[in-house]
GROMACS .gro file of C-alpha atoms in nm:
model
  297
    1MET     CA    1  -3.740  26.400   4.415
    2THR     CA    2  -3.780  26.636   4.749
    3GLU     CA    3  -4.051  26.417   4.879
    4THR     CA    4  -3.811  26.072   4.838
    5ILE     CA    5  -3.558  26.292   4.950
    6ASP     CA    6  -3.671  26.361   5.285
    7ALA     CA    7  -3.845  25.996   5.340
    8LEU     CA    8  -3.434  25.877   5.341
    9HIS     CA    9  -3.361  26.116   5.561
   10ARG     CA   10  -3.636  26.020   5.830
   11LEU     CA   11  -3.507  25.621   5.753
   12VAL     CA   12  -3.180  25.703   5.900
   13ALA     CA   13  -3.272  25.916   6.124
   14ALA     CA   14  -3.438  25.641   6.264
   15GLY     CA   15  -3.076  25.468   6.341
   16GLY     CA   16  -3.008  25.105   6.282
   17VAL     CA   17  -2.910  25.127   5.887
   18VAL     CA   18  -2.702  24.885   5.747
   19VAL     CA   19  -2.514  25.050   5.479
   20LEU     CA   20  -2.378  24.868   5.153
   21SER     CA   21  -2.165  25.038   4.968
   22GLY     CA   22  -1.982  25.043   4.589
   23ALA     CA   23  -1.768  25.157   4.366
   24GLY     CA   24  -2.016  25.468   4.266
   25LEU     CA   25  -1.928  25.623   4.595
   26SER     CA   26  -1.569  25.644   4.505
   27THR     CA   27  -1.613  25.817   4.167
   28GLU     CA   28  -1.552  26.185   4.328
   29SER     CA   29  -1.249  26.063   4.523
   30GLY     CA   30  -1.051  26.041   4.118
   31ILE     CA   31  -1.084  25.622   4.073
   32PRO     CA   32  -1.397  25.604   3.812
   33ASP     CA   33  -1.647  25.321   3.877
   34TYR     CA   34  -1.735  25.058   3.578
   35ARG     CA   35  -2.061  25.072   3.556
   36GLY     CA   36  -2.113  25.454   3.632
   37PRO     CA   37  -2.096  25.756   3.447
   38SER     CA   38  -1.793  25.809   3.521
   39GLY     CA   39  -1.684  25.445   3.372
   40ALA     CA   40  -1.467  25.432   3.193
   41ALA     CA   41  -1.434  25.086   2.883
   42ARG     CA   42  -1.108  24.899   2.981
   43ARG     CA   43  -0.901  24.675   2.651
   44HIS     CA   44  -0.868  24.415   2.902
   45THR     CA   45  -1.122  24.203   3.152
   46PRO     CA   46  -1.048  24.284   3.547
   47MET     CA   47  -0.752  23.944   3.627
   48THR     CA   48  -0.922  23.632   3.741
   49TYR     CA   49  -0.780  23.437   3.990
   50GLN     CA   50  -0.639  23.101   3.858
   51THR     CA   51  -0.531  23.299   3.574
   52PHE     CA   52  -0.261  23.514   3.825
   53THR     CA   53  -0.190  23.227   3.979
   54GLY     CA   54  -0.183  22.983   3.660
   55ASP     CA   55   0.032  23.161   3.412
   56PRO     CA   56   0.377  23.416   3.502
   57VAL     CA   57   0.319  23.667   3.236
   58ALA     CA   58  -0.044  23.711   3.311
   59ARG     CA   59   0.062  23.832   3.687
   60ARG     CA   60   0.375  24.010   3.577
   61ARG     CA   61   0.149  24.235   3.298
   62TYR     CA   62  -0.046  24.268   3.600
   63TRP     CA   63   0.216  24.380   3.836
   64ALA     CA   64   0.347  24.641   3.612
   65ARG     CA   65  -0.036  24.775   3.536
   66SER     CA   66  -0.116  24.770   3.985
   67HIS     CA   67   0.162  24.921   4.030
   68LEU     CA   68   0.093  25.245   3.821
   69GLY     CA   69  -0.214  25.216   3.895
   70TRP     CA   70  -0.141  25.229   4.229
   71ARG     CA   71  -0.026  25.563   4.278
   72THR     CA   72  -0.319  25.651   4.161
   73ILE     CA   73  -0.492  25.457   4.479
   74ALA     CA   74  -0.280  25.607   4.727
   75ARG     CA   75  -0.306  25.998   4.621
   76ALA     CA   76  -0.695  25.949   4.684
   77ALA     CA   77  -0.901  26.117   4.988
   78PRO     CA   78  -1.194  26.013   5.100
   79ASN     CA   79  -1.472  26.234   4.946
   80GLY     CA   80  -1.708  26.436   5.106
   81GLY     CA   81  -1.991  26.107   5.088
   82HIS     CA   82  -1.760  25.882   5.264
   83ARG     CA   83  -1.682  26.246   5.582
   84ALA     CA   84  -2.146  26.163   5.510
   85VAL     CA   85  -2.062  25.782   5.616
   86ALA     CA   86  -1.897  25.853   5.927
   87ARG     CA   87  -2.110  26.120   6.094
   88LEU     CA   88  -2.330  25.887   6.037
   89GLN     CA   89  -2.214  25.705   6.268
   90ALA     CA   90  -2.006  25.815   6.508
   91ALA     CA   91  -2.440  25.926   6.620
   92GLY     CA   92  -2.560  25.661   6.566
   93LEU     CA   93  -2.724  25.594   6.368
   94VAL     CA   94  -2.539  25.359   6.093
   95ASP     CA   95  -2.431  25.120   6.252
   96ALA     CA   96  -2.158  24.907   6.024
   97VAL     CA   97  -2.057  24.957   5.706
   98ILE     CA   98  -1.984  24.754   5.460
   99THR     CA   99  -1.812  24.764   5.138
  100GLN     CA  100  -1.751  24.672   4.819
  101ASN     CA  101  -1.436  24.895   4.761
  102VAL     CA  102  -1.136  24.800   4.789
  103ASP     CA  103  -1.004  25.151   4.835
  104GLY     CA  104  -0.948  25.164   5.278
  105LEU     CA  105  -1.141  25.559   5.199
  106HIS     CA  106  -1.410  25.471   5.432
  107THR     CA  107  -1.217  25.371   5.716
  108ALA     CA  108  -0.970  25.660   5.676
  109ALA     CA  109  -1.291  25.906   5.718
  110GLY     CA  110  -1.292  25.745   6.025
  111SER     CA  111  -1.559  25.513   5.954
  112ALA     CA  112  -1.645  25.229   6.187
  113PRO     CA  113  -1.666  24.915   6.167
  114VAL     CA  114  -1.583  24.869   5.886
  115VAL     CA  115  -1.699  24.501   5.681
  116GLU     CA  116  -1.395  24.490   5.354
  117LEU     CA  117  -1.549  24.256   5.224
  118HIS     CA  118  -1.374  24.247   4.892
  119GLY     CA  119  -1.015  24.301   5.111
  120ARG     CA  120  -0.754  24.613   5.051
  121LEU     CA  121  -0.570  24.661   4.794
  122ASP     CA  122  -0.297  24.897   5.051
  123GLU     CA  123  -0.237  24.461   5.187
  124VAL     CA  124   0.002  24.212   5.004
  125VAL     CA  125   0.020  23.912   5.113
  126CYS     CA  126   0.229  23.537   5.010
  127LEU     CA  127  -0.036  23.242   4.825
  128ASP     CA  128   0.289  23.037   4.949
  129CYS     CA  129   0.349  23.172   5.335
  130GLY     CA  130   0.061  23.339   5.388
  131ASN     CA  131   0.236  23.619   5.575
  132ARG     CA  132   0.106  24.000   5.479
  133THR     CA  133   0.315  24.359   5.444
  134SER     CA  134   0.208  24.666   5.324
  135ARG     CA  135   0.144  24.795   4.935
  136GLU     CA  136   0.359  25.104   5.081
  137GLU     CA  137   0.629  24.926   5.097
  138LEU     CA  138   0.663  24.634   4.809
  139ASP     CA  139   0.590  24.963   4.599
  140ARG     CA  140   0.903  25.031   4.805
  141ARG     CA  141   1.040  24.694   4.600
  142LEU     CA  142   0.924  24.735   4.285
  143ARG     CA  143   1.052  25.118   4.269
  144GLU     CA  144   1.394  24.973   4.376
  145ALA     CA  145   1.354  24.727   4.070
  146ASN     CA  146   1.208  24.920   3.829
  147PRO     CA  147   1.432  25.197   3.856
  148ASP     CA  148   1.385  25.277   3.410
  149PHE     CA  149   0.996  25.230   3.439
  150ASP     CA  150   0.869  25.516   3.412
  151VAL     CA  151   0.535  25.443   3.180
  152ALA     CA  152   0.263  25.719   3.156
  153ALA     CA  153  -0.090  25.559   3.286
  154VAL     CA  154  -0.368  25.740   3.113
  155THR     CA  155  -0.697  25.504   3.254
  156VAL     CA  156  -0.653  25.366   3.642
  157ASN     CA  157  -1.007  25.168   3.616
  158PRO     CA  158  -1.136  25.110   3.952
  159ASP     CA  159  -0.894  24.805   4.125
  160GLY     CA  160  -0.606  24.956   4.027
  161ASP     CA  161  -0.484  24.911   3.772
  162VAL     CA  162  -0.413  25.091   3.390
  163ASP     CA  163  -0.372  24.984   3.076
  164LEU     CA  164  -0.107  24.871   2.902
  165ASP     CA  165   0.033  24.682   2.686
  166ASP     CA  166   0.228  24.396   2.641
  167GLY     CA  167   0.539  24.602   2.483
  168GLN     CA  168   0.506  24.863   2.756
  169VAL     CA  169   0.525  24.572   3.095
  170ALA     CA  170   0.757  24.265   2.880
  171GLY     CA  171   1.096  24.415   3.089
  172PHE     CA  172   0.851  24.493   3.389
  173ARG     CA  173   1.078  24.268   3.696
  174MET     CA  174   0.836  24.107   3.981
  175VAL     CA  175   0.972  24.065   4.345
  176ASP     CA  176   0.870  23.753   4.592
  177CYS     CA  177   0.796  23.768   4.906
  178THR     CA  178   1.116  23.870   5.174
  179PHE     CA  179   0.981  23.616   5.462
  180CYS     CA  180   0.983  23.307   5.233
  181GLY     CA  181   1.206  23.395   4.975
  182THR     CA  182   1.036  23.269   4.635
  183GLY     CA  183   0.669  23.308   4.761
  184MET     CA  184   0.377  23.421   4.477
  185LEU     CA  185   0.317  23.760   4.550
  186LYS     CA  186  -0.090  23.834   4.568
  187PRO     CA  187  -0.243  24.247   4.669
  188ASP     CA  188  -0.452  24.098   4.900
  189VAL     CA  189  -0.824  24.183   4.746
  190VAL     CA  190  -1.086  23.940   4.657
  191PHE     CA  191  -0.955  23.896   4.234
  192PHE     CA  192  -1.229  23.776   3.973
  193GLY     CA  193  -1.327  23.367   4.053
  194GLU     CA  194  -1.224  23.393   4.394
  195THR     CA  195  -1.443  23.360   4.665
  196VAL     CA  196  -1.479  23.590   4.988
  197PRO     CA  197  -1.409  23.443   5.316
  198ALA     CA  198  -1.630  23.277   5.447
  199ALA     CA  199  -1.655  23.422   5.784
  200ARG     CA  200  -1.657  23.704   5.646
  201VAL     CA  201  -1.995  23.680   5.470
  202SER     CA  202  -2.098  23.507   5.725
  203ARG     CA  203  -2.040  23.858   5.970
  204CYS     CA  204  -2.197  24.067   5.653
  205PHE     CA  205  -2.526  23.836   5.753
  206ASP     CA  206  -2.518  23.868   6.128
  207LEU     CA  207  -2.428  24.290   6.030
  208VAL     CA  208  -2.758  24.294   5.780
  209GLY     CA  209  -2.964  24.103   6.009
  210GLY     CA  210  -2.910  24.305   6.307
  211ALA     CA  211  -3.062  24.548   6.161
  212ARG     CA  212  -3.368  24.855   6.078
  213ALA     CA  213  -3.260  24.913   5.729
  214LEU     CA  214  -3.039  24.858   5.433
  215LEU     CA  215  -2.882  25.162   5.260
  216VAL     CA  216  -2.730  25.103   4.930
  217LEU     CA  217  -2.476  25.357   4.788
  218GLY     CA  218  -2.211  25.330   4.545
  219SER     CA  219  -2.346  24.993   4.340
  220SER     CA  220  -2.518  24.848   4.121
  221LEU     CA  221  -2.537  24.576   4.247
  222THR     CA  222  -2.458  24.331   3.909
  223VAL     CA  223  -2.271  24.052   4.056
  224MET     CA  224  -2.397  23.838   4.346
  225SER     CA  225  -2.090  23.899   4.641
  226GLY     CA  226  -2.319  24.216   4.684
  227ARG     CA  227  -2.692  24.163   4.597
  228ARG     CA  228  -2.698  23.878   4.842
  229PHE     CA  229  -2.758  24.079   5.080
  230VAL     CA  230  -2.938  24.336   4.940
  231LEU     CA  231  -3.190  24.013   4.894
  232ALA     CA  232  -3.168  23.856   5.339
  233ALA     CA  233  -3.260  24.256   5.328
  234ALA     CA  234  -3.607  24.191   5.117
  235ARG     CA  235  -3.716  23.819   5.268
  236GLN     CA  236  -3.623  23.943   5.592
  237GLY     CA  237  -3.888  24.211   5.524
  238LEU     CA  238  -3.604  24.513   5.607
  239PRO     CA  239  -3.684  24.782   5.421
  240VAL     CA  240  -3.412  24.933   5.171
  241ALA     CA  241  -3.329  25.200   5.043
  242ILE     CA  242  -3.120  25.268   4.806
  243VAL     CA  243  -2.846  25.603   4.618
  244ASN     CA  244  -2.675  25.543   4.296
  245GLN     CA  245  -2.648  25.665   3.963
  246GLY     CA  246  -2.825  25.501   3.731
  247PRO     CA  247  -3.023  25.192   3.769
  248THR     CA  248  -2.969  24.860   3.951
  249ARG     CA  249  -2.992  24.553   3.990
  250GLY     CA  250  -3.146  24.555   4.342
  251ASP     CA  251  -3.422  24.880   4.212
  252GLY     CA  252  -3.728  24.583   4.238
  253TYR     CA  253  -3.572  24.580   4.604
  254ALA     CA  254  -3.577  24.898   4.722
  255SER     CA  255  -3.854  25.095   4.922
  256LEU     CA  256  -3.662  25.402   4.790
  257ARG     CA  257  -3.478  25.443   4.522
  258VAL     CA  258  -3.256  25.817   4.447
  259ASP     CA  259  -3.109  25.907   4.184
  260ALA     CA  260  -2.838  26.173   4.224
  261PRO     CA  261  -2.470  26.239   4.256
  262LEU     CA  262  -2.366  26.057   4.663
  263GLY     CA  263  -2.133  26.351   4.763
  264ALA     CA  264  -2.323  26.598   4.828
  265LEU     CA  265  -2.676  26.420   4.842
  266LEU     CA  266  -2.478  26.249   5.142
  267GLY     CA  267  -2.359  26.599   5.255
  268GLY     CA  268  -2.697  26.712   5.387
  269LEU     CA  269  -2.891  26.379   5.508
  270ALA     CA  270  -2.608  26.431   5.718
  271GLY     CA  271  -2.602  26.752   5.786
  272ALA     CA  272  -3.027  26.742   5.855
  273VAL     CA  273  -3.008  26.412   6.100
  274ALA     CA  274  -2.680  26.465   6.251
  275PRO     CA  275  -2.589  26.874   6.198
  276ASP     CA  276  -2.413  26.848   6.583
  277VAL     CA  277  -2.162  26.569   6.501
  278THR     CA  278  -1.846  26.554   6.389
  279ALA     CA  279  -1.669  26.260   6.280
  280GLY     CA  280  -1.259  26.202   6.366
  281GLY     CA  281  -1.012  26.030   6.170
  282ASP     CA  282  -0.966  26.156   5.775
  283ALA     CA  283  -0.666  26.082   5.703
  284GLY     CA  284  -0.699  26.301   5.372
  285ALA     CA  285  -0.472  26.287   5.100
  286GLY     CA  286  -0.303  25.940   5.063
  287ALA     CA  287  -0.597  25.901   5.249
  288VAL     CA  288  -0.565  25.467   5.186
  289PRO     CA  289  -0.349  25.369   5.514
  290ALA     CA  290  -0.039  25.133   5.522
  291ALA     CA  291  -0.065  24.809   5.707
  292ALA     CA  292   0.129  24.641   5.935
  293SER     CA  293   0.085  24.298   5.861
  294PRO     CA  294  -0.432  24.409   5.176
  295VAL     CA  295  -1.273  24.259   4.302
  296ALA     CA  296  -1.602  24.369   4.232
  297GLY     CA  297  -1.829  24.586   4.296
   0.00000   0.00000   0.00000
């Protein structure tokens, strides 16, 4: 293990690194991972775009669950892993971050640039008129519309919803777009069955194409949405380092593989290769920044 850690340090110290992060990086911030050691078995499948737009009952169920789950997401703060990545960027060793997460914690920790592959939970879009608003504003409106909705949330999922039965959500009232008056609101994240915007994917391929190495942090690489960048790096002959608890579908392409908790390992990495650098921008508690204009990894 020591030799592998030393090799990881040397790879990052050489610079030109692009980070690809997944849900495992946010578990130490209290947001569970579907597939990693902290993953909680869920009783319902993730919402698909087709079901969300075509089934009013399912859409009500989603918003009731998400309304409760948002409280946990909104309170989440960057952990040591996020801060270490930001520190490596500030040192000029990491060129960019591509994240499959929708929690906004990389940005809150001070990382830039960050490509949020699957969007952000703190932003809401109207599917009719395209107007964007903050999740904070929607949360206020939903609280006003549902003053007595105070069901205890037992399990919060990585995409920000919770497990509730139909009886618990039957009386939940949804709200429409305030701009056009009737539009359907959706969190500005990529649902299952929905396509990541082509321009966003193209930018990620460009970042990987210009990198010297790809560092995967906390992703099982189960879905092609993130794994395609590992495949692209391998085709280009770039070294791929994977740090994750548990096996990944990219292990066969990795030149380095570390199975360990991310926070302490990344903190040690940043301390070793960027000892004099401090990253700014850590927003602390309530780290998901509200957007004025916001699932799967």
